[in-house]
Coordinates of C-alpha atoms in Angstrom, one line a residue:
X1 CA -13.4 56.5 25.7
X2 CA -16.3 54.0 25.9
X3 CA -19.6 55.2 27.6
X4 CA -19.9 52.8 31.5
X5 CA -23.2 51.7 30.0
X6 CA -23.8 49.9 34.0
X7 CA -24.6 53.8 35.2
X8 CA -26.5 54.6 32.2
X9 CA -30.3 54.8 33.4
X10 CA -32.6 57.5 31.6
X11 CA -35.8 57.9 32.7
X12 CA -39.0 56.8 30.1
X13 CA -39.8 60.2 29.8
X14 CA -35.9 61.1 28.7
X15 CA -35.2 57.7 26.4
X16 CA -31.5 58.9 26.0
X17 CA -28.7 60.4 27.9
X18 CA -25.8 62.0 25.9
X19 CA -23.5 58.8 24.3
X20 CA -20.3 58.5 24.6
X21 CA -18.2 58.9 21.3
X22 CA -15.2 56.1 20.9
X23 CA -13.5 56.5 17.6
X24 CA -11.7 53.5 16.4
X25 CA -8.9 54.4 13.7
X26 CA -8.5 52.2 10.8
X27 CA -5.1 50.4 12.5
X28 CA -7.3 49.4 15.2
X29 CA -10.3 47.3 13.3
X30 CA -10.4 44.6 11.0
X31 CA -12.4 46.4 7.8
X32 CA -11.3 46.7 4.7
X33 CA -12.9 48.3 1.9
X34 CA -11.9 44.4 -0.2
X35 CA -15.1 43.3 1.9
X36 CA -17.3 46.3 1.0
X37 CA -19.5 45.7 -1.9
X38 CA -18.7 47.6 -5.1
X39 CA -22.2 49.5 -5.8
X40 CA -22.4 50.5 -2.0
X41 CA -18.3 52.0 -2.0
X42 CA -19.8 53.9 -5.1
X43 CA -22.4 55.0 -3.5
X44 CA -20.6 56.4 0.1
X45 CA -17.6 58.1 -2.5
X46 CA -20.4 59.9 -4.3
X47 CA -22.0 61.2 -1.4
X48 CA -18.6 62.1 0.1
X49 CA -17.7 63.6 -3.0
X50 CA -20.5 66.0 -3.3
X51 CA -20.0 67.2 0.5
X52 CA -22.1 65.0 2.2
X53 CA -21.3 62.9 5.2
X54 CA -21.6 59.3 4.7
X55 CA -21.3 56.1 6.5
X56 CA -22.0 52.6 6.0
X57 CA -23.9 51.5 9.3
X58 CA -25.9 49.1 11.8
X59 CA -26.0 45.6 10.2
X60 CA -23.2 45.5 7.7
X61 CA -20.5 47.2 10.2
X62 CA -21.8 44.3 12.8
X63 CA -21.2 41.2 10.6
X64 CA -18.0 42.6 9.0
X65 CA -16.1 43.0 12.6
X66 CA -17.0 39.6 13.3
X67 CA -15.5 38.8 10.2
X68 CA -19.0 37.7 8.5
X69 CA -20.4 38.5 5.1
X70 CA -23.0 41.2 5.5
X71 CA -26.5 40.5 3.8
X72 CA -26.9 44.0 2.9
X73 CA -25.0 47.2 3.2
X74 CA -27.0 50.1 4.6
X75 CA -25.6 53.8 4.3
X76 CA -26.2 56.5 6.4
X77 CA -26.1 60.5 5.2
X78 CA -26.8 64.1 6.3
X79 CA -28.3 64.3 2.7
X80 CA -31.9 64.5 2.7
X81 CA -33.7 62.1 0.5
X82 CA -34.2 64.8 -2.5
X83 CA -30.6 65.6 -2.3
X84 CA -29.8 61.9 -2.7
X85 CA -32.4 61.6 -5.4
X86 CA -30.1 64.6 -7.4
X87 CA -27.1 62.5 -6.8
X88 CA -28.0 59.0 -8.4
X89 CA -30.0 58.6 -11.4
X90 CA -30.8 55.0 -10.3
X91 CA -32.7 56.0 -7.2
X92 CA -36.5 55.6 -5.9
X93 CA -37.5 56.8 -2.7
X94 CA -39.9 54.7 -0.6
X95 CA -41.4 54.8 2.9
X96 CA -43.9 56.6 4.8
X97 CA -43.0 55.6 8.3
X98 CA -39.5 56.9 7.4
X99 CA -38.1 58.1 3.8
X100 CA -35.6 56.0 2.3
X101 CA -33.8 56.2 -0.6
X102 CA -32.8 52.8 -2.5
X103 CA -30.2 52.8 -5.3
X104 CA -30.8 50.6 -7.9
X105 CA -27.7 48.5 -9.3
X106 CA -29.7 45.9 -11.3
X107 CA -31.2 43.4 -8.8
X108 CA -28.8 45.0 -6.3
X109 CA -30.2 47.9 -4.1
X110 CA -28.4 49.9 -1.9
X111 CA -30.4 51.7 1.0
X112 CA -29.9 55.0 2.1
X113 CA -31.4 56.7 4.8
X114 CA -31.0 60.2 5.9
X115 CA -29.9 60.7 9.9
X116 CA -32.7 60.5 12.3
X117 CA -33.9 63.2 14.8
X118 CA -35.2 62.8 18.0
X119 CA -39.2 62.3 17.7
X120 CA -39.8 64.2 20.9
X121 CA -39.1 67.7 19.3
X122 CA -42.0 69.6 18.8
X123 CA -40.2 72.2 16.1
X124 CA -39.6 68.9 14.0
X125 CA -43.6 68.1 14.0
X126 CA -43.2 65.1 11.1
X127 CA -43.4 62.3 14.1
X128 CA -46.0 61.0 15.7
X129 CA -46.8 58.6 18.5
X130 CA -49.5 56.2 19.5
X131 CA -51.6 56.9 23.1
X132 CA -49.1 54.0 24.0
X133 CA -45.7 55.4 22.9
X134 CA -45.4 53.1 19.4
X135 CA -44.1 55.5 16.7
X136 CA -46.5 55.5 13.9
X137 CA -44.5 58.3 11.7
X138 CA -40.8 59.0 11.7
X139 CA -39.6 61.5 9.8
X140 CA -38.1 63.3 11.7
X141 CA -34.3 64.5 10.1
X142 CA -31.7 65.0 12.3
X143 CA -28.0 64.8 13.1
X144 CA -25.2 61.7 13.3
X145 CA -25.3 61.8 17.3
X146 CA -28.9 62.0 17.3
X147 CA -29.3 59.4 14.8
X148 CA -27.2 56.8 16.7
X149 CA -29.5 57.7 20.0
X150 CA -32.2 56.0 17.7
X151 CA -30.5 52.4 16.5
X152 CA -32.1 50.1 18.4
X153 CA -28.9 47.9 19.8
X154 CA -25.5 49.1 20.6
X155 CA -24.0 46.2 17.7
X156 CA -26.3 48.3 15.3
X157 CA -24.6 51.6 16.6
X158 CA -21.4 51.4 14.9
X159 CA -20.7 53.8 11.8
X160 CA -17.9 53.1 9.1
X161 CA -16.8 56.8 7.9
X162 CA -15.5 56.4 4.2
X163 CA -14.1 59.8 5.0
X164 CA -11.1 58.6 7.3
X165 CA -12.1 54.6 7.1
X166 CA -12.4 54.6 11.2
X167 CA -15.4 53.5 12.9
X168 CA -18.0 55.6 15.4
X169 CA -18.9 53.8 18.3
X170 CA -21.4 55.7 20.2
X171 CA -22.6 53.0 22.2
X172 CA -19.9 51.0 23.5
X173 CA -21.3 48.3 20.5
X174 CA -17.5 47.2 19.7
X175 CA -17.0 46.2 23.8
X176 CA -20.7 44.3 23.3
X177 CA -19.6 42.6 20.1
X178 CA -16.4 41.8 22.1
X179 CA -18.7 40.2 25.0
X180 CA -21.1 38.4 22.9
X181 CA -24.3 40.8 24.1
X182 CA -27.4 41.8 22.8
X183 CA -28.4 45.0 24.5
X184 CA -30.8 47.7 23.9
X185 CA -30.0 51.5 23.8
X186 CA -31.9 53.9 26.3
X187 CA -34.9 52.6 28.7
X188 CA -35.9 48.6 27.6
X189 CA -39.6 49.6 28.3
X190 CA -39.8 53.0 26.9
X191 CA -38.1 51.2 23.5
X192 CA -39.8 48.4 23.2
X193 CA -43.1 50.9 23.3
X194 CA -41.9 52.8 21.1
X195 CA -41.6 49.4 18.4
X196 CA -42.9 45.8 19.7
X197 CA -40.7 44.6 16.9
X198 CA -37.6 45.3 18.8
X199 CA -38.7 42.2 20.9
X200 CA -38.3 40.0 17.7
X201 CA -35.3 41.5 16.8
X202 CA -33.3 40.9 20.0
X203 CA -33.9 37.3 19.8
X204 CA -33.4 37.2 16.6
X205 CA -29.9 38.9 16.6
X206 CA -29.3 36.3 19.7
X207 CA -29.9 33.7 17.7
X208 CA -27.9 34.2 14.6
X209 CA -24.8 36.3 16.2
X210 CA -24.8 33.4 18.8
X211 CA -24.9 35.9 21.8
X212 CA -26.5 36.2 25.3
X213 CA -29.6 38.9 25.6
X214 CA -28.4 41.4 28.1
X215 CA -30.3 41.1 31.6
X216 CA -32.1 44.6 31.3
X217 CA -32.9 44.5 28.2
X218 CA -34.4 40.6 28.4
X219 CA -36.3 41.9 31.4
X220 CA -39.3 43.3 30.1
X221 CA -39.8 41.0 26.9
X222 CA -42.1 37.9 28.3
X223 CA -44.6 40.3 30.0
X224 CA -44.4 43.0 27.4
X225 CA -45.0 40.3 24.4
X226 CA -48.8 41.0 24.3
X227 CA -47.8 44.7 22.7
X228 CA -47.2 43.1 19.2
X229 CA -50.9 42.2 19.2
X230 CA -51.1 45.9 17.6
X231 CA -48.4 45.7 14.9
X232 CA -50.0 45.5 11.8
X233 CA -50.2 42.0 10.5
X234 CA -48.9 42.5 7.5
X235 CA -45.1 43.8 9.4
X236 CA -45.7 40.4 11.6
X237 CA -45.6 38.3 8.2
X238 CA -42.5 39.4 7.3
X239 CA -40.8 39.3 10.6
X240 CA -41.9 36.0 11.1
X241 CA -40.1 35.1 8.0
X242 CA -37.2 36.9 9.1
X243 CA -37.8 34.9 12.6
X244 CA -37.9 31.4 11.0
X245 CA -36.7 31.2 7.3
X246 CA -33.5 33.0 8.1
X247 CA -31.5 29.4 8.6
X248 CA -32.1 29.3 12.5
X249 CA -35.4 29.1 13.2
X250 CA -35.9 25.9 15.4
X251 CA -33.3 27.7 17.7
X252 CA -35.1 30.7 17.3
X253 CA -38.6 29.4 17.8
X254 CA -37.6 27.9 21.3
X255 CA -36.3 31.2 22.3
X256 CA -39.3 32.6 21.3
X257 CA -41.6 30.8 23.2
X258 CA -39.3 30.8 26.0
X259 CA -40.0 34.9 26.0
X260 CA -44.3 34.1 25.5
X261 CA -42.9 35.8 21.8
X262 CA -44.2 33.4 19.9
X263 CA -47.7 33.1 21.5
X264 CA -48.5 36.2 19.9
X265 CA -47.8 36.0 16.5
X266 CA -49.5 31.9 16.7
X267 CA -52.0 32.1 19.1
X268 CA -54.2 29.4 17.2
X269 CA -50.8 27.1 17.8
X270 CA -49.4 27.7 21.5
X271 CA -53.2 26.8 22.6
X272 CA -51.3 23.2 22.0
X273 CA -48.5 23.9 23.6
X274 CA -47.5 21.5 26.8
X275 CA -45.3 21.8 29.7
X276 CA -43.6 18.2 28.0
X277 CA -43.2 19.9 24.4
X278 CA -44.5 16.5 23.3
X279 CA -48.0 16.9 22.0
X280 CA -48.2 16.6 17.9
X281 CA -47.6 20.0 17.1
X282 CA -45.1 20.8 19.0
X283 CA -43.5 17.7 17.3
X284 CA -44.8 19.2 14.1
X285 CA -42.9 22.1 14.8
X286 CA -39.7 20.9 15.6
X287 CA -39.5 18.9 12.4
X288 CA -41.0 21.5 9.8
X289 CA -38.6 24.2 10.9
X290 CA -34.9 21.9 11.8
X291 CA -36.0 20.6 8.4
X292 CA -36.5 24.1 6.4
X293 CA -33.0 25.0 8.8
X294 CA -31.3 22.3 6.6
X295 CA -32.8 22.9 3.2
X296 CA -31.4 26.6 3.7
X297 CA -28.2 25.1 4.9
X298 CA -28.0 22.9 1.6
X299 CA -28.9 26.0 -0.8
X300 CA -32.5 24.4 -1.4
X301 CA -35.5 27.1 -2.0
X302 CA -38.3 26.8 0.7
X303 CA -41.7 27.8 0.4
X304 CA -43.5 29.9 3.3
X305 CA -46.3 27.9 2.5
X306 CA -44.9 24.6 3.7
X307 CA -43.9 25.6 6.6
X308 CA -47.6 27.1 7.4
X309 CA -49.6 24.1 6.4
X310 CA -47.1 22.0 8.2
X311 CA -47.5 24.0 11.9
X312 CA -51.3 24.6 11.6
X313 CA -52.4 20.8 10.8
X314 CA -52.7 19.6 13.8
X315 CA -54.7 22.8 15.3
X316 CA -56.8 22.2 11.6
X317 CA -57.6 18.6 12.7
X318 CA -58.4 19.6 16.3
X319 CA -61.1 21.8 14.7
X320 CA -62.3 19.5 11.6
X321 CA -62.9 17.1 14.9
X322 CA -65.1 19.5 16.7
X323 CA -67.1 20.1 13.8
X324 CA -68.3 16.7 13.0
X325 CA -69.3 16.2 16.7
X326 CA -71.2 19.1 16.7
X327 CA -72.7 19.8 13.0
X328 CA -72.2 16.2 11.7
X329 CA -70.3 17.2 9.0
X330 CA -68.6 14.6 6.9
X331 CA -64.5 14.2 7.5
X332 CA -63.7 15.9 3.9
X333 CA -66.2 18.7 4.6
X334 CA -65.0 19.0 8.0
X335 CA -62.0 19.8 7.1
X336 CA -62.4 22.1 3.8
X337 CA -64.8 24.2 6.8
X338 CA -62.1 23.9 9.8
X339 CA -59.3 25.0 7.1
X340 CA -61.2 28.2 6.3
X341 CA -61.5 28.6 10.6
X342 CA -58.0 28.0 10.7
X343 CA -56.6 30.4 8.4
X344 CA -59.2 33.3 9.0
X345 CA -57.8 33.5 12.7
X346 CA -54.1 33.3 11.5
X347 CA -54.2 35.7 9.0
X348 CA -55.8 38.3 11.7
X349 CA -52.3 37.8 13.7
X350 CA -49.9 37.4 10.2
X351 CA -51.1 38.2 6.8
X352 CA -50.4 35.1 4.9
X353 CA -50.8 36.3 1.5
X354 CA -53.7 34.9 -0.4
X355 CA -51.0 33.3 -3.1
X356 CA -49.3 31.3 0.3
X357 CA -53.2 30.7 1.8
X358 CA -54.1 28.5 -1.4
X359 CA -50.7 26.6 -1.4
X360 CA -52.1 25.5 2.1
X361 CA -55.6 24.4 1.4
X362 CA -53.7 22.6 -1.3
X363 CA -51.1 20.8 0.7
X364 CA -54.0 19.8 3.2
X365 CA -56.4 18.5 0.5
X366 CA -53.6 15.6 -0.6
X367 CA -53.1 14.4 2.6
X368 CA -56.8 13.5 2.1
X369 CA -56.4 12.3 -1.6
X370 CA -53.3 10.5 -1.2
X371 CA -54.5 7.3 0.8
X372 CA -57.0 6.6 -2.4
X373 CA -54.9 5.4 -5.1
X374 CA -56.7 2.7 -6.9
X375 CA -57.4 3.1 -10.7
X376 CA -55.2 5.6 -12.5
X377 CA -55.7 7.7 -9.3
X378 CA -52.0 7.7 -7.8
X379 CA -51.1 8.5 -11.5
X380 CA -53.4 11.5 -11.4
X381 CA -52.0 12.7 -7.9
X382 CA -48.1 12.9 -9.5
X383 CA -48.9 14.6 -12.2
X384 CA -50.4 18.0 -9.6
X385 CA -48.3 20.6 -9.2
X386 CA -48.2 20.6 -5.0
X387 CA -48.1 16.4 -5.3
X388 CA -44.0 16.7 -4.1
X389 CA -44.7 19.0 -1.2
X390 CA -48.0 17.0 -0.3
X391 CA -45.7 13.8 -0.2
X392 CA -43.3 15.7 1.9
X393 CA -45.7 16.7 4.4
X394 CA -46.7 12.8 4.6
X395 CA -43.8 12.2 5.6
X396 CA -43.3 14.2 8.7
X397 CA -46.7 13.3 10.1
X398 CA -45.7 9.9 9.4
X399 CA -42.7 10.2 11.9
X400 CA -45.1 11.4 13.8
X401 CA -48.4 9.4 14.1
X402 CA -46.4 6.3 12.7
X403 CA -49.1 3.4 11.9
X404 CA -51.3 3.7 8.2
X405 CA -49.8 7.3 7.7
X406 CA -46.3 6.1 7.8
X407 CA -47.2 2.7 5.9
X408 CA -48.9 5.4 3.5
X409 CA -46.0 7.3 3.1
X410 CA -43.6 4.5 2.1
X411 CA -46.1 3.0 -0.3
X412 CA -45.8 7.0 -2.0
X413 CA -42.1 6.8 -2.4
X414 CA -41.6 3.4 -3.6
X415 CA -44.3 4.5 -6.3
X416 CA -42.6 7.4 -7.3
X417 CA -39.0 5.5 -7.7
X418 CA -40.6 2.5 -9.9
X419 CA -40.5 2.3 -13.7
X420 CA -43.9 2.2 -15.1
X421 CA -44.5 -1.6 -15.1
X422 CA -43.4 -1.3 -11.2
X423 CA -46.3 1.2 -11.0
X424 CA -48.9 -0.4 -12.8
X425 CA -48.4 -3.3 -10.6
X426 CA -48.8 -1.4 -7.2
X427 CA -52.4 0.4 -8.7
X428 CA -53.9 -3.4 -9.8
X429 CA -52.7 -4.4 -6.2
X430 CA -55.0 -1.6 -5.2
X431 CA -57.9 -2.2 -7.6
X432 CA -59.3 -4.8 -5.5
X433 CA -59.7 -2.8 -2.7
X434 CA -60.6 0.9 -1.9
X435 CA -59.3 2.5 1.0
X436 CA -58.4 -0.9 2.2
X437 CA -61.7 -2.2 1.9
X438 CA -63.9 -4.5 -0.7
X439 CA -64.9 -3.2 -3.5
X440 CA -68.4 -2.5 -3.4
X441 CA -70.8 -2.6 -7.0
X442 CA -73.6 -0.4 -6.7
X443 CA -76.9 -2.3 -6.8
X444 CA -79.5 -1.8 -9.6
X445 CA -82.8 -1.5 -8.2
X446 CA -84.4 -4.7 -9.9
X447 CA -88.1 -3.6 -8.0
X448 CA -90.9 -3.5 -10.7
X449 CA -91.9 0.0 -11.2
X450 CA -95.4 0.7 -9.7
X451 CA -98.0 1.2 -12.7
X452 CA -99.1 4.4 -13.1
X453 CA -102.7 4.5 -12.5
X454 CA -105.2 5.2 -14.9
X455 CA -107.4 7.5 -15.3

């Protein structure tokens, strides 16, 4: 019998009121073991086998009743991680914030992770808690009810028992999947406390499931936002990947910045951000990420970096312009100065590894290389090993600006489709000019030298 999650209300103190088991026998769902991967069936019959419960859960039980393909399957056990580790040969445990056990097929890895407690008892002191309620360590072991009290969203909340094959709902997830809802198990403030992230994550499960937030549980989000201003900024970098190189992320950034989301983890960009959604980089943004939306769609690799370089230009040239006003700094060091402003403040809020930073500086320094291209200078520029993204990026900002940029831009891609005489042609149409402007010799001073004089 499903729980009437409408007169479910615990207070913040009590996050969680007794759930309401719902068994669904195997006649009555759609999963067969055919869709289960290989390693992770091994896996749940092994554990089974040597007396252990075992479940595949959250995620993979989601996507498989709505008749999806599951990214990963994640197992759930009353074996602690030591016990697992005795189990399988091919298994490392990792983790502080909770222990997990991974098994190793090749470059295929199977996560298990031991039931979850409730971090509230005392007797079980391997939790701990932030003055604000964000759990900082969570190892706290515990039972199958307990551990579905934890799951952050009834969808995520559903376990697959390889005992019997029939699923337990303890949240009334199946009748959420049914509805097309994204909702949050226990208090929407006390959770979200508890882990900021689970803002991202309900937008980001909105997103990609194509469902509606549930009203309590959107609530809280838009003025609660400034709490991920303490997640570590390394977590941020990788949800932000999650948020927007997952295949929906123009959709996703929209519904961000509907929910003052996005603000946080780019604060450097939403101080561009108009009531129109018109200015450059919002333009900027809508193009970089529809455009890495597509390249996922068509199997093509993307590159974090790109992305980055492509929704922090117009923020750099906004400071590169302040600087010359106010130190009289030259354009090109203007810029090299602004870039190291601009990605100081960003990597505070995300930790853009230092690999993804000198992409970056890379793809901005050819947008300031690629107008000269006199000499053997265009030649030069195709032969570097960024010139392809470089002459990407061109391109979008010449949709946007239009003008020289986009007159720029063409003058790029007819170069790189010409044969070589084609080329050579297009450079000696440059020679006589640099930068669109006469050629200049430099003067010999001709003036007499003084005479030194004598003694």
């Amino acid at each position: 019998m499903h729980m009437n999650k409408n007169d479910y209300t615990p207070s913040e103190t009590e996050t969680f009121s007794e759930l309401a088991l719902n068994i669904i026998t195997r006649q009555e769902h759609n999963i067969s073991r055919k869709q289960i991967s290989d390693n992770a069936l091994k896996v749940l019959y092994r554990l089974n086998g040597a007396g252990f419960d075992a479940y595949l859960v959250g995620g993979g039980v989601r996507d498989l009743l709505l008749g999806q393909q599951p990214k990963d399957f994640d197992i759930a056990t009353n074996a602690t991680p030591e016990q697992i580790r005795q189990l399988f040969k091919n298994c490392r445990l990792i983790g502080r914030r909770f222990r997990l056990a991974h098994i190793m097929f090749g470059r295929d890895i199977i996560e298990v992770a031991t039931f979850r407690g409730h971090h509230q008892e005392p007797s079980k002191n391997v939790s701990q808690q932030s003055k604000e309620g964000m759990l900082l360590r969570d190892n706290v072991y515990g039972t199958i009810d307990e551990d579905a009290e934890r799951r952050d969203f009834t969808v995520n909340a559903m376990y697959y028992n390889i005992g019997d094959y029939s699923i337990h709902d303890y949240a009334g997830g199946h009748e959420d999947l049914e509805d097309k809802l994204i909702r949050l198990l226990g208090d929407p403030e006390t959770r979200y406390r508890e882990d900021p992230v689970r803002m991202l994550r309900a937008i980001r499960f909105a997103v990609k499931l194509d469902f509606d937030i549930e009203e309590d549980t959107a609530a809280p989000i838009e003025e609660m936002a400034t709490l991920l201003q303490d997640i570590p900024a390394a977590r941020l970098y990788e949800e932000s990947l999650k948020m927007l190189q997952s295949g929906h992320g123009l959709e996703t950034y929209h519904l961000m910045r509907e929910y003052n989301l996005f603000q946080q983890l780019f604060p450097t960009i939403a101080e561009f951000f108009t009531e129109e959604y018109d200015s450059p980089t919002e333009q900027m943004l809508d193009l970089v990420l529809d455009s890495t939306d597509q390249r996922i769609e068509e199997g093509k690799r993307i590159n974090p970096a790109f992305m980055f370089a492509a929704m922090l230009w117009y923020p750099l040239q906004e400071k590169a312009k302040q600087l010359m006003e106010k130190r009289k700094l030259s354009s090109y060091d203007a810029i090299m100065e602004a870039s190291n402003f601009i990605l100081d403040d960003q990597v505070r809020t995300i930790a853009i590894p230092r690999r993804h930073t000198a992409t970056i500086r890379e793809i901005w320094q050819l947008q300031l290389r690629m107008p000269r291209r006199n000499g053997k200078r265009a030649f030069r520029l195709m032969e570097l090993n960024k010139f392809r993204a470089g002459f990407d990026f061109l391109e979008m900002r010449g949709e946007i600006e239009q003008g020289e940029v986009k007159e720029l831009a063409k003058w790029w891609e007819t170069f790189q489709n010409a044969g070589r005489n084609m080329r050579q042609a297009m450079a000696a149409d440059l020679d006589a000019t640099s930068d669109g402007l006469p050629r200049q010799r430099r003067r010999k001073n001709y003036r007499k030298k003084k005479p030194k004089a004598s003694s």
